[in-house]
Tab-separated table of C-alpha atoms and ligand atoms in Angstrom:
chain	number	residue	atom	x	y	z
C	1	MET	CA	-38.039	71.580	-98.029
C	2	ASN	CA	-40.386	71.048	-95.150
C	3	PRO	CA	-42.179	74.280	-94.204
C	4	GLN	CA	-42.985	72.814	-90.771
C	5	THR	CA	-39.336	72.306	-89.779
C	6	ASP	CA	-38.172	75.392	-91.682
C	7	ARG	CA	-40.111	77.600	-89.338
C	8	LEU	CA	-38.131	76.057	-86.512
C	9	THR	CA	-34.705	76.665	-88.010
C	10	GLY	CA	-32.332	77.894	-85.310
C	11	ILE	CA	-34.582	76.732	-82.456
C	12	GLU	CA	-33.064	74.159	-80.094
C	13	PHE	CA	-35.364	71.888	-78.075
C	14	ARG	CA	-34.051	70.452	-74.813
C	15	PRO	CA	-34.788	70.314	-71.091
C	16	ALA	CA	-33.746	73.330	-69.026
C	17	ARG	CA	-30.722	72.657	-66.865
C	18	GLU	CA	-30.647	73.060	-63.124
C	19	HIS	CA	-28.786	76.401	-63.332
C	20	GLU	CA	-31.506	77.644	-65.747
C	21	ARG	CA	-34.317	77.249	-63.195
C	22	LEU	CA	-34.686	80.977	-62.613
C	23	ARG	CA	-34.622	81.734	-66.335
C	24	PHE	CA	-37.256	79.065	-66.868
C	25	SER	CA	-39.573	80.809	-64.390
C	26	VAL	CA	-38.926	84.224	-65.946
C	27	ALA	CA	-39.706	82.880	-69.426
C	28	GLU	CA	-42.793	81.040	-68.197
C	29	MET	CA	-44.149	84.135	-66.484
C	30	LYS	CA	-43.449	86.311	-69.496
C	31	GLY	CA	-45.413	83.818	-71.604
C	32	PHE	CA	-48.369	84.323	-69.267
C	33	SER	CA	-47.905	88.130	-69.415
C	34	GLY	CA	-46.728	88.314	-65.822
C	35	HIS	CA	-43.738	90.049	-64.305
C	36	PHE	CA	-41.362	88.066	-62.217
C	37	LEU	CA	-40.431	89.736	-58.931
C	38	PRO	CA	-37.838	87.608	-57.133
C	39	GLN	CA	-37.375	90.300	-54.474
C	40	GLU	CA	-40.870	89.515	-53.176
C	41	GLY	CA	-40.038	85.936	-52.363
C	42	GLU	CA	-41.520	84.646	-55.581
C	43	LEU	CA	-38.510	82.497	-56.333
C	44	GLU	CA	-40.424	79.671	-54.729
C	45	TYR	CA	-43.062	79.779	-57.441
C	46	ARG	CA	-41.833	76.632	-59.097
C	47	LYS	CA	-41.800	73.800	-56.641
C	48	ILE	CA	-38.381	73.173	-55.220
C	49	ASP	CA	-38.902	69.551	-56.203
C	50	ASP	CA	-39.913	70.286	-59.830
C	51	PRO	CA	-36.972	68.664	-61.604
C	52	MET	CA	-35.799	70.656	-64.578
C	53	ASN	CA	-35.283	67.401	-66.480
C	54	HIS	CA	-39.094	67.196	-66.592
C	55	THR	CA	-39.112	70.234	-68.862
C	56	VAL	CA	-39.047	70.543	-72.621
C	57	CYS	CA	-37.968	74.039	-73.616
C	58	ALA	CA	-37.277	75.899	-76.838
C	59	PHE	CA	-34.117	77.994	-77.031
C	60	ASP	CA	-33.333	80.689	-79.582
C	61	GLY	CA	-29.652	81.218	-78.945
C	62	ASP	CA	-29.393	81.820	-75.203
C	63	ASP	CA	-33.030	82.875	-74.852
C	64	ILE	CA	-35.656	80.490	-73.550
C	65	VAL	CA	-38.577	81.128	-75.929
C	66	GLY	CA	-40.755	78.139	-75.063
C	67	THR	CA	-41.476	76.313	-71.786
C	68	THR	CA	-43.289	73.117	-70.850
C	69	LEU	CA	-43.072	71.016	-67.712
C	70	TRP	CA	-44.602	67.773	-66.556
C	71	GLU	CA	-45.322	66.732	-62.992
C	72	PRO	CA	-46.039	63.221	-61.701
C	73	TYR	CA	-49.478	63.018	-60.101
C	74	GLU	CA	-52.060	60.509	-59.017
C	75	LEU	CA	-55.620	61.223	-60.101
C	76	THR	CA	-58.803	59.532	-58.920
C	77	VAL	CA	-60.507	57.798	-61.861
C	78	PRO	CA	-63.699	55.684	-61.801
C	79	GLY	CA	-63.121	52.904	-59.290
C	80	GLY	CA	-59.607	53.858	-58.219
C	81	LYS	CA	-56.654	56.045	-59.010
C	82	SER	CA	-54.250	56.387	-61.898
C	83	ASP	CA	-50.759	57.686	-62.496
C	84	PHE	CA	-51.183	60.960	-64.295
C	85	PHE	CA	-48.687	62.873	-66.444
C	86	GLY	CA	-49.595	66.449	-65.557
C	87	VAL	CA	-48.620	68.947	-68.243
C	88	THR	CA	-48.115	72.536	-67.138
C	89	GLY	CA	-46.058	75.706	-67.585
C	90	VAL	CA	-46.859	75.761	-71.323
C	91	THR	CA	-45.777	79.032	-72.927
C	92	VAL	CA	-44.183	80.403	-76.052
C	93	ALA	CA	-42.729	83.916	-75.994
C	94	PRO	CA	-44.999	86.377	-77.803
C	95	THR	CA	-42.043	87.092	-80.119
C	96	HIS	CA	-42.011	83.442	-81.275
C	97	THR	CA	-45.643	82.288	-81.452
C	98	ARG	CA	-47.389	80.548	-84.374
C	99	ARG	CA	-44.396	78.930	-85.952
C	100	GLY	CA	-44.804	75.468	-84.501
C	101	ILE	CA	-42.813	75.729	-81.256
C	102	LEU	CA	-45.632	74.454	-79.035
C	103	ARG	CA	-46.364	71.620	-81.451
C	104	GLU	CA	-42.752	70.418	-81.289
C	105	MET	CA	-42.475	70.793	-77.499
C	106	MET	CA	-45.747	68.904	-77.022
C	107	ARG	CA	-44.645	66.091	-79.350
C	108	ARG	CA	-41.466	65.627	-77.324
C	109	LEU	CA	-43.239	65.963	-73.994
C	110	LEU	CA	-45.815	63.273	-74.816
C	111	ILE	CA	-43.025	60.912	-75.911
C	112	ASP	CA	-41.458	61.532	-72.478
C	113	GLY	CA	-44.827	60.619	-70.907
C	114	ARG	CA	-45.049	57.405	-72.890
C	115	ASP	CA	-41.442	56.462	-72.111
C	116	ALA	CA	-42.022	57.099	-68.399
C	117	GLY	CA	-44.919	54.595	-68.563
C	118	TYR	CA	-47.888	56.885	-67.918
C	119	PRO	CA	-51.336	55.692	-69.072
C	120	ILE	CA	-52.803	59.195	-69.354
C	121	ALA	CA	-51.675	62.803	-69.562
C	122	GLY	CA	-53.757	65.808	-68.685
C	123	LEU	CA	-53.884	69.536	-68.218
C	124	TRP	CA	-56.027	72.576	-67.527
C	125	ALA	CA	-56.079	74.782	-70.605
C	126	SER	CA	-55.843	78.574	-70.704
C	127	GLU	CA	-57.867	78.502	-73.928
C	128	SER	CA	-60.032	75.687	-75.175
C	129	ASN	CA	-58.915	75.895	-78.818
C	130	ILE	CA	-55.305	74.831	-78.250
C	131	TYR	CA	-55.065	71.203	-77.152
C	132	GLY	CA	-57.664	69.203	-79.118
C	133	ARG	CA	-55.227	69.033	-82.050
C	134	PHE	CA	-52.717	67.262	-79.792
C	135	GLY	CA	-55.227	64.547	-78.856
C	136	PHE	CA	-56.501	65.959	-75.546
C	137	GLY	CA	-60.246	65.666	-74.935
C	138	ILE	CA	-62.424	67.685	-72.563
C	139	SER	CA	-62.887	65.169	-69.823
C	140	GLY	CA	-64.869	67.295	-67.428
C	141	GLU	CA	-66.284	70.673	-66.657
C	142	THR	CA	-66.062	72.945	-63.660
C	143	ILE	CA	-68.532	75.642	-62.717
C	144	LEU	CA	-67.671	79.218	-61.912
C	145	SER	CA	-70.539	80.281	-59.696
C	146	LYS	CA	-71.421	83.603	-58.162
C	147	LEU	CA	-74.120	84.185	-55.637
C	148	ASP	CA	-75.438	87.465	-54.295
C	149	VAL	CA	-75.588	86.647	-50.583
C	150	ARG	CA	-79.072	88.225	-50.335
C	151	HIS	CA	-80.284	85.176	-52.289
C	152	GLY	CA	-78.354	82.701	-50.183
C	153	ARG	CA	-81.302	81.364	-48.137
C	154	PHE	CA	-81.488	77.547	-47.935
C	155	ARG	CA	-84.657	75.597	-48.698
C	156	ALA	CA	-83.993	73.627	-45.512
C	157	MET	CA	-80.865	73.302	-43.426
C	158	PRO	CA	-79.608	69.741	-42.985
C	159	LYS	CA	-79.025	68.717	-39.368
C	160	VAL	CA	-75.634	70.084	-38.322
C	161	THR	CA	-74.094	68.895	-35.068
C	162	GLY	CA	-70.559	70.183	-35.563
C	163	GLU	CA	-68.967	73.596	-35.468
C	164	ILE	CA	-66.670	75.782	-37.520
C	165	ARG	CA	-63.451	77.354	-36.270
C	166	PHE	CA	-60.620	79.250	-37.940
C	167	ALA	CA	-57.504	77.156	-38.435
C	168	ASP	CA	-53.874	78.172	-38.732
C	169	VAL	CA	-51.514	76.600	-41.232
C	170	ALA	CA	-50.140	74.095	-38.724
C	171	THR	CA	-53.683	72.822	-38.047
C	172	MET	CA	-54.566	72.780	-41.735
C	173	GLU	CA	-51.457	70.766	-42.509
C	174	LYS	CA	-52.771	68.019	-40.236
C	175	VAL	CA	-56.458	68.249	-41.064
C	176	ALA	CA	-56.857	69.169	-44.722
C	177	PRO	CA	-55.066	66.180	-46.324
C	178	VAL	CA	-57.181	63.781	-44.238
C	179	VAL	CA	-60.428	65.431	-45.351
C	180	TRP	CA	-59.176	65.699	-48.924
C	181	ASN	CA	-58.191	62.032	-49.183
C	182	ARG	CA	-61.427	60.897	-47.572
C	183	THR	CA	-63.424	62.967	-50.081
C	184	ALA	CA	-61.258	61.793	-52.985
C	185	GLU	CA	-62.147	58.159	-52.203
C	186	LYS	CA	-65.671	58.802	-53.496
C	187	THR	CA	-64.970	61.549	-56.020
C	188	VAL	CA	-63.608	61.158	-59.552
C	189	GLY	CA	-61.076	63.714	-60.809
C	190	MET	CA	-59.231	64.703	-57.628
C	191	MET	CA	-55.451	64.842	-57.557
C	192	LEU	CA	-53.701	63.252	-54.625
C	193	ARG	CA	-51.643	66.171	-53.362
C	194	THR	CA	-48.049	66.436	-52.239
C	195	LYS	CA	-46.790	68.837	-49.573
C	196	ALA	CA	-45.706	71.242	-52.307
C	197	ASP	CA	-49.247	71.235	-53.715
C	198	TRP	CA	-50.659	72.132	-50.313
C	199	ASP	CA	-48.267	75.071	-50.158
C	200	TRP	CA	-50.346	76.700	-52.905
C	201	ILE	CA	-53.340	76.700	-50.643
C	202	TYR	CA	-51.446	78.190	-47.698
C	203	ASP	CA	-49.764	80.914	-49.787
C	204	ARG	CA	-46.316	79.469	-49.242
C	205	ARG	CA	-45.863	79.521	-52.989
C	206	ARG	CA	-47.030	82.540	-54.878
C	207	ILE	CA	-47.714	83.055	-58.522
C	208	PRO	CA	-45.189	85.656	-59.635
C	209	GLY	CA	-46.590	88.845	-61.039
C	210	PHE	CA	-50.109	88.156	-59.861
C	211	GLY	CA	-49.955	89.563	-56.359
C	212	ARG	CA	-50.400	88.100	-52.930
C	213	ARG	CA	-53.040	85.539	-52.139
C	214	ARG	CA	-53.504	85.680	-48.380
C	215	ALA	CA	-56.113	83.075	-47.431
C	216	PHE	CA	-58.405	82.401	-44.459
C	217	CYS	CA	-58.942	78.771	-43.499
C	218	VAL	CA	-61.809	77.288	-41.486
C	219	VAL	CA	-62.431	73.711	-40.385
C	220	TYR	CA	-65.756	71.981	-39.646
C	221	ARG	CA	-65.512	69.412	-36.835
C	222	GLU	CA	-67.894	67.034	-35.114
C	223	GLY	CA	-66.230	66.368	-31.766
C	224	ASP	CA	-62.572	65.744	-32.583
C	225	GLU	CA	-63.261	64.629	-36.119
C	226	ALA	CA	-62.534	67.113	-38.916
C	227	LEU	CA	-65.055	66.533	-41.693
C	228	GLY	CA	-64.623	69.563	-43.902
C	229	TYR	CA	-62.710	72.751	-44.499
C	230	ALA	CA	-62.821	75.884	-46.609
C	231	ALA	CA	-60.030	78.221	-47.701
C	232	TYR	CA	-61.077	81.640	-48.965
C	233	ARG	CA	-59.934	85.187	-49.563
C	234	ILE	CA	-61.775	88.416	-49.118
C	235	GLU	CA	-61.668	90.965	-51.920
C	236	HIS	CA	-62.493	94.330	-50.403
C	237	LYS	CA	-65.024	96.470	-52.228
C	238	MET	CA	-66.546	99.593	-50.757
C	239	GLU	CA	-68.684	102.371	-52.205
C	240	ALA	CA	-69.955	105.342	-50.190
C	241	MET	CA	-69.177	103.445	-46.975
C	242	HIS	CA	-71.222	100.401	-48.062
C	243	SER	CA	-69.166	97.212	-48.071
C	244	TYR	CA	-69.738	94.670	-50.867
C	245	ASN	CA	-66.768	92.436	-50.207
C	246	ALA	CA	-66.426	89.371	-52.388
C	247	VAL	CA	-65.734	86.068	-50.668
C	248	ARG	CA	-63.567	84.161	-53.138
C	249	VAL	CA	-63.583	80.512	-52.148
C	250	ILE	CA	-60.289	78.831	-52.984
C	251	GLU	CA	-61.718	75.459	-52.096
C	252	LEU	CA	-64.425	73.905	-50.007
C	253	ILE	CA	-63.943	70.221	-49.317
C	254	ALA	CA	-66.482	68.323	-47.246
C	255	ALA	CA	-66.703	64.638	-46.496
C	256	THR	CA	-70.365	64.764	-45.342
C	257	THR	CA	-73.605	66.564	-46.236
C	258	ALA	CA	-73.681	68.348	-42.874
C	259	ALA	CA	-70.105	69.595	-43.265
C	260	ASP	CA	-70.851	70.854	-46.770
C	261	ALA	CA	-74.029	72.697	-45.733
C	262	ALA	CA	-72.409	74.185	-42.612
C	263	LEU	CA	-69.411	75.488	-44.550
C	264	TRP	CA	-71.595	77.012	-47.267
C	265	ARG	CA	-73.811	78.637	-44.642
C	266	PHE	CA	-70.725	80.107	-42.981
C	267	LEU	CA	-69.375	81.539	-46.257
C	268	LEU	CA	-72.734	83.019	-47.246
C	269	ASP	CA	-73.198	84.680	-43.855
C	270	ILE	CA	-69.868	86.522	-43.512
C	271	ASP	CA	-70.643	90.117	-42.596
C	272	LEU	CA	-69.785	92.928	-45.027
C	273	ALA	CA	-69.805	90.499	-47.972
C	274	GLY	CA	-71.936	91.056	-51.080
C	275	GLU	CA	-71.184	87.930	-53.088
C	276	VAL	CA	-69.548	84.539	-52.895
C	277	ILE	CA	-67.507	83.323	-55.859
C	278	HIS	CA	-66.408	79.744	-56.271
C	279	HIS	CA	-65.101	77.251	-58.846
C	280	HIS	CA	-66.714	73.947	-57.985
C	281	PRO	CA	-67.764	70.557	-59.374
C	282	LYS	CA	-70.585	70.494	-61.883
C	283	LYS	CA	-72.784	68.634	-59.435
C	284	SER	CA	-72.932	71.215	-56.698
C	285	ASN	CA	-74.796	70.525	-53.471
C	286	LEU	CA	-75.349	74.260	-53.180
C	287	LEU	CA	-77.751	74.175	-56.123
C	288	TRP	CA	-79.974	71.780	-54.191
C	289	LEU	CA	-79.602	73.592	-50.884
C	290	LEU	CA	-80.721	77.029	-52.101
C	291	ALA	CA	-84.352	78.124	-51.820
C	292	ASP	CA	-84.028	80.191	-55.026
C	293	PRO	CA	-81.373	78.405	-57.112
C	294	ARG	CA	-81.988	80.461	-60.285
C	295	LYS	CA	-80.184	83.331	-58.567
C	296	PHE	CA	-77.054	81.220	-58.548
C	297	SER	CA	-75.061	82.333	-61.603
C	298	PHE	CA	-73.630	79.237	-63.104
C	299	GLU	CA	-70.930	79.391	-65.751
C	300	PRO	CA	-69.546	76.020	-66.847
C	301	TYR	CA	-66.139	75.791	-68.484
C	302	ASP	CA	-63.925	72.971	-69.713
C	303	SER	CA	-61.482	72.057	-66.987
C	304	LEU	CA	-59.614	68.745	-67.027
C	305	TRP	CA	-58.376	67.682	-70.479
C	306	VAL	CA	-57.244	64.050	-70.724
C	307	ARG	CA	-54.944	62.503	-73.307
C	308	ILE	CA	-54.511	58.759	-73.634
C	309	LEU	CA	-50.823	57.793	-73.789
C	310	ASP	CA	-51.151	54.027	-73.372
C	311	PRO	CA	-54.607	52.720	-74.384
C	312	ILE	CA	-54.289	49.301	-72.738
C	313	LYS	CA	-53.011	50.647	-69.417
C	314	ALA	CA	-55.594	53.430	-69.473
C	315	LEU	CA	-58.584	51.238	-70.349
C	316	THR	CA	-57.709	48.608	-67.742
C	317	GLY	CA	-56.804	51.245	-65.140
C	318	ARG	CA	-60.380	52.243	-64.321
C	319	LYS	CA	-63.585	50.412	-63.412
C	320	TYR	CA	-66.781	50.387	-65.452
C	321	SER	CA	-70.469	50.715	-64.651
C	322	ALA	CA	-71.630	47.716	-66.679
C	323	ALA	CA	-70.287	44.571	-68.316
C	324	GLY	CA	-69.695	44.593	-72.046
C	325	GLN	CA	-67.401	43.819	-74.924
C	326	VAL	CA	-66.446	46.224	-77.680
C	327	VAL	CA	-63.741	46.642	-80.325
C	328	ILE	CA	-62.516	50.235	-80.577
C	329	ARG	CA	-60.375	51.554	-83.423
C	330	LEU	CA	-58.291	54.405	-82.086
C	331	ILE	CA	-57.117	57.141	-84.469
C	332	ASP	CA	-54.152	59.202	-83.293
C	333	GLU	CA	-52.123	61.194	-85.805
C	334	PHE	CA	-50.125	63.124	-83.196
C	335	CYS	CA	-48.961	60.105	-81.161
C	336	PRO	CA	-49.208	57.281	-83.721
C	337	TRP	CA	-48.006	54.634	-81.259
C	338	THR	CA	-51.482	54.534	-79.650
C	339	GLN	CA	-53.260	53.748	-82.940
C	340	GLY	CA	-54.823	50.329	-83.359
C	341	ASN	CA	-57.872	48.152	-82.764
C	342	TYR	CA	-58.470	47.370	-79.092
C	343	GLU	CA	-60.827	44.760	-77.711
C	344	LEU	CA	-62.171	45.883	-74.344
C	345	ARG	CA	-63.941	43.265	-72.206
C	346	VAL	CA	-65.571	44.253	-68.949
C	347	ASP	CA	-66.865	41.666	-66.479
C	348	SER	CA	-69.887	41.898	-64.198
C	349	HIS	CA	-67.720	43.486	-61.456
C	350	GLY	CA	-66.696	46.322	-63.774
C	351	MET	CA	-63.125	44.998	-64.137
C	352	ALA	CA	-61.580	45.253	-67.597
C	353	THR	CA	-59.150	43.392	-69.779
C	354	CYS	CA	-57.947	44.875	-73.036
C	355	GLU	CA	-55.721	43.769	-75.902
C	356	GLU	CA	-54.901	44.761	-79.450
C	357	THR	CA	-56.880	42.723	-81.933
C	358	GLY	CA	-57.135	42.000	-85.654
C	359	GLN	CA	-60.943	42.063	-85.420
C	360	ASP	CA	-62.975	44.681	-87.260
C	361	PRO	CA	-63.908	47.614	-85.058
C	362	ASP	CA	-67.400	48.232	-83.683
C	363	VAL	CA	-66.599	51.927	-83.386
C	364	THR	CA	-63.829	54.340	-84.462
C	365	LEU	CA	-62.744	57.039	-82.029
C	366	PRO	CA	-60.255	59.855	-82.474
C	367	VAL	CA	-58.004	59.694	-79.393
C	368	ALA	CA	-59.437	62.989	-78.096
C	369	SER	CA	-62.914	61.412	-77.994
C	370	LEU	CA	-61.635	58.536	-75.865
C	371	GLY	CA	-60.002	61.122	-73.571
C	372	ALA	CA	-63.326	62.937	-73.338
C	373	ILE	CA	-65.228	59.890	-72.064
C	374	TYR	CA	-62.389	58.393	-70.030
C	375	MET	CA	-63.236	59.966	-66.665
C	376	GLY	CA	-66.879	58.869	-66.924
C	377	ALA	CA	-68.319	62.376	-66.956
C	378	HIS	CA	-69.522	62.421	-70.586
C	379	TYR	CA	-71.686	60.312	-72.879
C	380	LEU	CA	-70.290	59.112	-76.186
C	381	ALA	CA	-73.708	59.706	-77.786
C	382	ASP	CA	-73.147	63.447	-77.269
C	383	LEU	CA	-69.846	63.283	-79.130
C	384	GLN	CA	-71.504	61.166	-81.825
C	385	ARG	CA	-74.046	63.925	-82.460
C	386	ALA	CA	-71.093	66.254	-83.054
C	387	GLY	CA	-69.483	63.850	-85.529
C	388	ARG	CA	-66.647	62.845	-83.210
C	389	VAL	CA	-67.343	59.098	-83.382
C	390	THR	CA	-67.977	56.651	-86.216
C	391	GLU	CA	-70.199	53.742	-85.272
C	392	HIS	CA	-69.745	50.626	-87.412
C	393	LYS	CA	-71.975	48.251	-85.449
C	394	SER	CA	-75.319	49.712	-84.520
C	395	GLY	CA	-75.861	49.954	-80.766
C	396	THR	CA	-72.146	50.188	-79.856
C	397	VAL	CA	-72.283	53.833	-78.781
C	398	ALA	CA	-75.293	53.057	-76.565
C	399	GLN	CA	-73.432	50.075	-75.115
C	400	ILE	CA	-70.326	52.160	-74.362
C	401	ASP	CA	-72.631	54.647	-72.651
C	402	THR	CA	-73.731	51.950	-70.211
C	403	MET	CA	-70.082	51.106	-69.454
C	404	PHE	CA	-68.026	54.334	-69.257
C	405	PRO	CA	-70.127	57.017	-67.482
C	406	THR	CA	-70.157	56.946	-63.686
C	407	SER	CA	-72.666	58.592	-61.401
C	408	GLY	CA	-71.552	60.576	-58.371
C	409	VAL	CA	-69.426	63.667	-58.100
C	410	HIS	CA	-66.706	64.570	-60.569
C	411	SER	CA	-64.412	67.252	-59.243
C	412	PHE	CA	-62.105	68.794	-61.815
C	413	LEU	CA	-60.375	71.596	-59.961
C	414	PRO	CA	-57.243	73.234	-61.346
C	415	GLU	CA	-54.238	71.918	-59.435
C	416	PHE	CA	-51.122	72.986	-61.289
G	501	COA	C1	-50.636	78.790	-76.524
G	501	COA	C2	-49.198	78.979	-76.980
G	501	COA	C3	-48.290	78.134	-76.082
G	501	COA	C4	-49.106	78.468	-78.423
G	501	COA	O1	-47.751	78.432	-78.825
G	501	COA	P1	-47.350	78.479	-80.392
G	501	COA	O2	-45.905	78.128	-80.474
G	501	COA	O3	-47.805	79.741	-80.985
G	501	COA	O4	-48.198	77.286	-80.988
G	501	COA	P2	-47.870	76.552	-82.385
G	501	COA	O5	-47.287	77.549	-83.330
G	501	COA	O6	-47.093	75.317	-82.141
G	501	COA	O7	-49.329	76.187	-82.841
G	501	COA	C5	-49.789	74.897	-83.080
G	501	COA	C6	-51.207	75.008	-83.577
G	501	COA	O8	-52.036	75.536	-82.524
G	501	COA	C7	-52.682	76.730	-82.960
G	501	COA	N1	-52.732	77.615	-81.800
G	501	COA	C8	-51.738	77.806	-80.917
G	501	COA	N2	-52.139	78.643	-79.951
G	501	COA	C9	-53.400	78.968	-80.225
G	501	COA	C10	-54.331	79.808	-79.598
G	501	COA	N3	-54.015	80.481	-78.479
G	501	COA	N4	-55.537	79.942	-80.156
G	501	COA	C11	-55.844	79.262	-81.285
G	501	COA	N5	-54.986	78.441	-81.934
G	501	COA	C12	-53.777	78.305	-81.412
G	501	COA	C13	-51.810	77.261	-84.081
G	501	COA	O9	-52.542	78.100	-84.938
G	501	COA	C14	-51.366	75.978	-84.753
G	501	COA	O10	-52.459	75.497	-85.513
G	501	COA	P3	-52.286	74.409	-86.678
G	501	COA	O11	-51.967	73.106	-86.006
G	501	COA	O12	-53.602	74.383	-87.339
G	501	COA	O13	-51.158	74.916	-87.525
G	501	COA	C15	-48.772	80.446	-76.927
G	501	COA	O14	-49.645	81.199	-77.743
G	501	COA	C16	-48.768	81.048	-75.532
G	501	COA	O15	-47.767	80.977	-74.841
G	501	COA	N6	-49.898	81.663	-75.072
G	501	COA	C17	-49.962	82.341	-73.785
G	501	COA	C18	-49.811	81.385	-72.589
G	501	COA	C19	-50.819	80.268	-72.658
G	501	COA	O16	-52.002	80.498	-72.805
G	501	COA	N7	-50.320	79.029	-72.534
G	501	COA	C20	-51.134	77.850	-72.512
G	501	COA	C21	-51.298	77.452	-71.090
G	501	COA	S1	-52.407	76.103	-70.872
């Protein structure tokens, strides 16, 4: 008897069907401890274009007790962009946890990703102790920052020639994607958004059970050219007639230094506000703009987790910072099809070729470690110090650390 499969006796794994869309959302929300309130227009929570055949669910009789969903995305990676198998909607009903339902759904989901030809999968995790065992590696961090606006003085204000105006949704629909795509060209880790993704920002889609998310939007322009925007909400706080509103920045995207500084200045100077809260890239311009940066509370957390599905496609799908040649043995117990020895050759332009090889490896990496360095935000030497790499040929880790990491901004913001 196999205790692993025994615990799953009576559980059926299959995609939800189109007529089960509503039940999928109810089950998903219950898994996240939310209530589903269709009467408040929350039926649009799941994108209309999320096909139910992209789901892997667990059924106990008629009940959906496990949900997963993948969405096709494009993600900016060093030197370009990559198809990205975005995993989301992962829940198991509290009545059915810890008997292997997630493990089985994830196994099936990643096979779907491989069969659909994706080089990498990824997700944003609710807890950081779940996904390492399935071969996902922490590929980047995001910062949750809070700043008491009394400490928001800048060391020096960059020259700003543009101005900021409120924008309605119709304006944002024209402006924001242009600014976003322009910023994404020089930023690793940004998703290229669809219309449905933008609807999150404009409150057209709401997260059931978690209330309304009415946002303000402002655009920074120089002449007719939009160079940045911010979307934010105000959380009202008042004690004894003193207002300490919190300005919660949903996102601030700026294509230039002046746009970035002007938008930050605007957010820090909103009357009746006590603090500004924002999730932003690890390399924040705000840190360097502030006169007293220690007052900036700075809480990093793991954000984008990457999982390699096809090593050759993944390794040749990005550019590198230096030339080099290395043989990597990849260990992957959860998705054994990726296992093997891979020879990676990078030319002086940072372009790679890669093939499976019979040569002895220079280094052995668990697949999660390759995921962790894939986006160029981490050094392999740091993983080596934690025992997550085995170096066979001395100097290989140092060589990989000249090739994989990329300077510049990495922006790992939750998107789905
Ligand atoms: C996270 C969740 C999906 C796990 O589902 P599950 O069916 O209980 O997971 P499994 O039984 O398949 O567990 C697989 C392994 O992960 C571990 N694990 C699962 N969830 C874990 C958690 N939250 N914390 C620590 N370990 C966890 C299990 O102990 C098991 O470990 P093992 O491989 O050593 O045996 C479920 O607890 C849940 O729905 N949580 C609330 C919603 C949520 O956070 N979803 C994730 C969104 S990113």
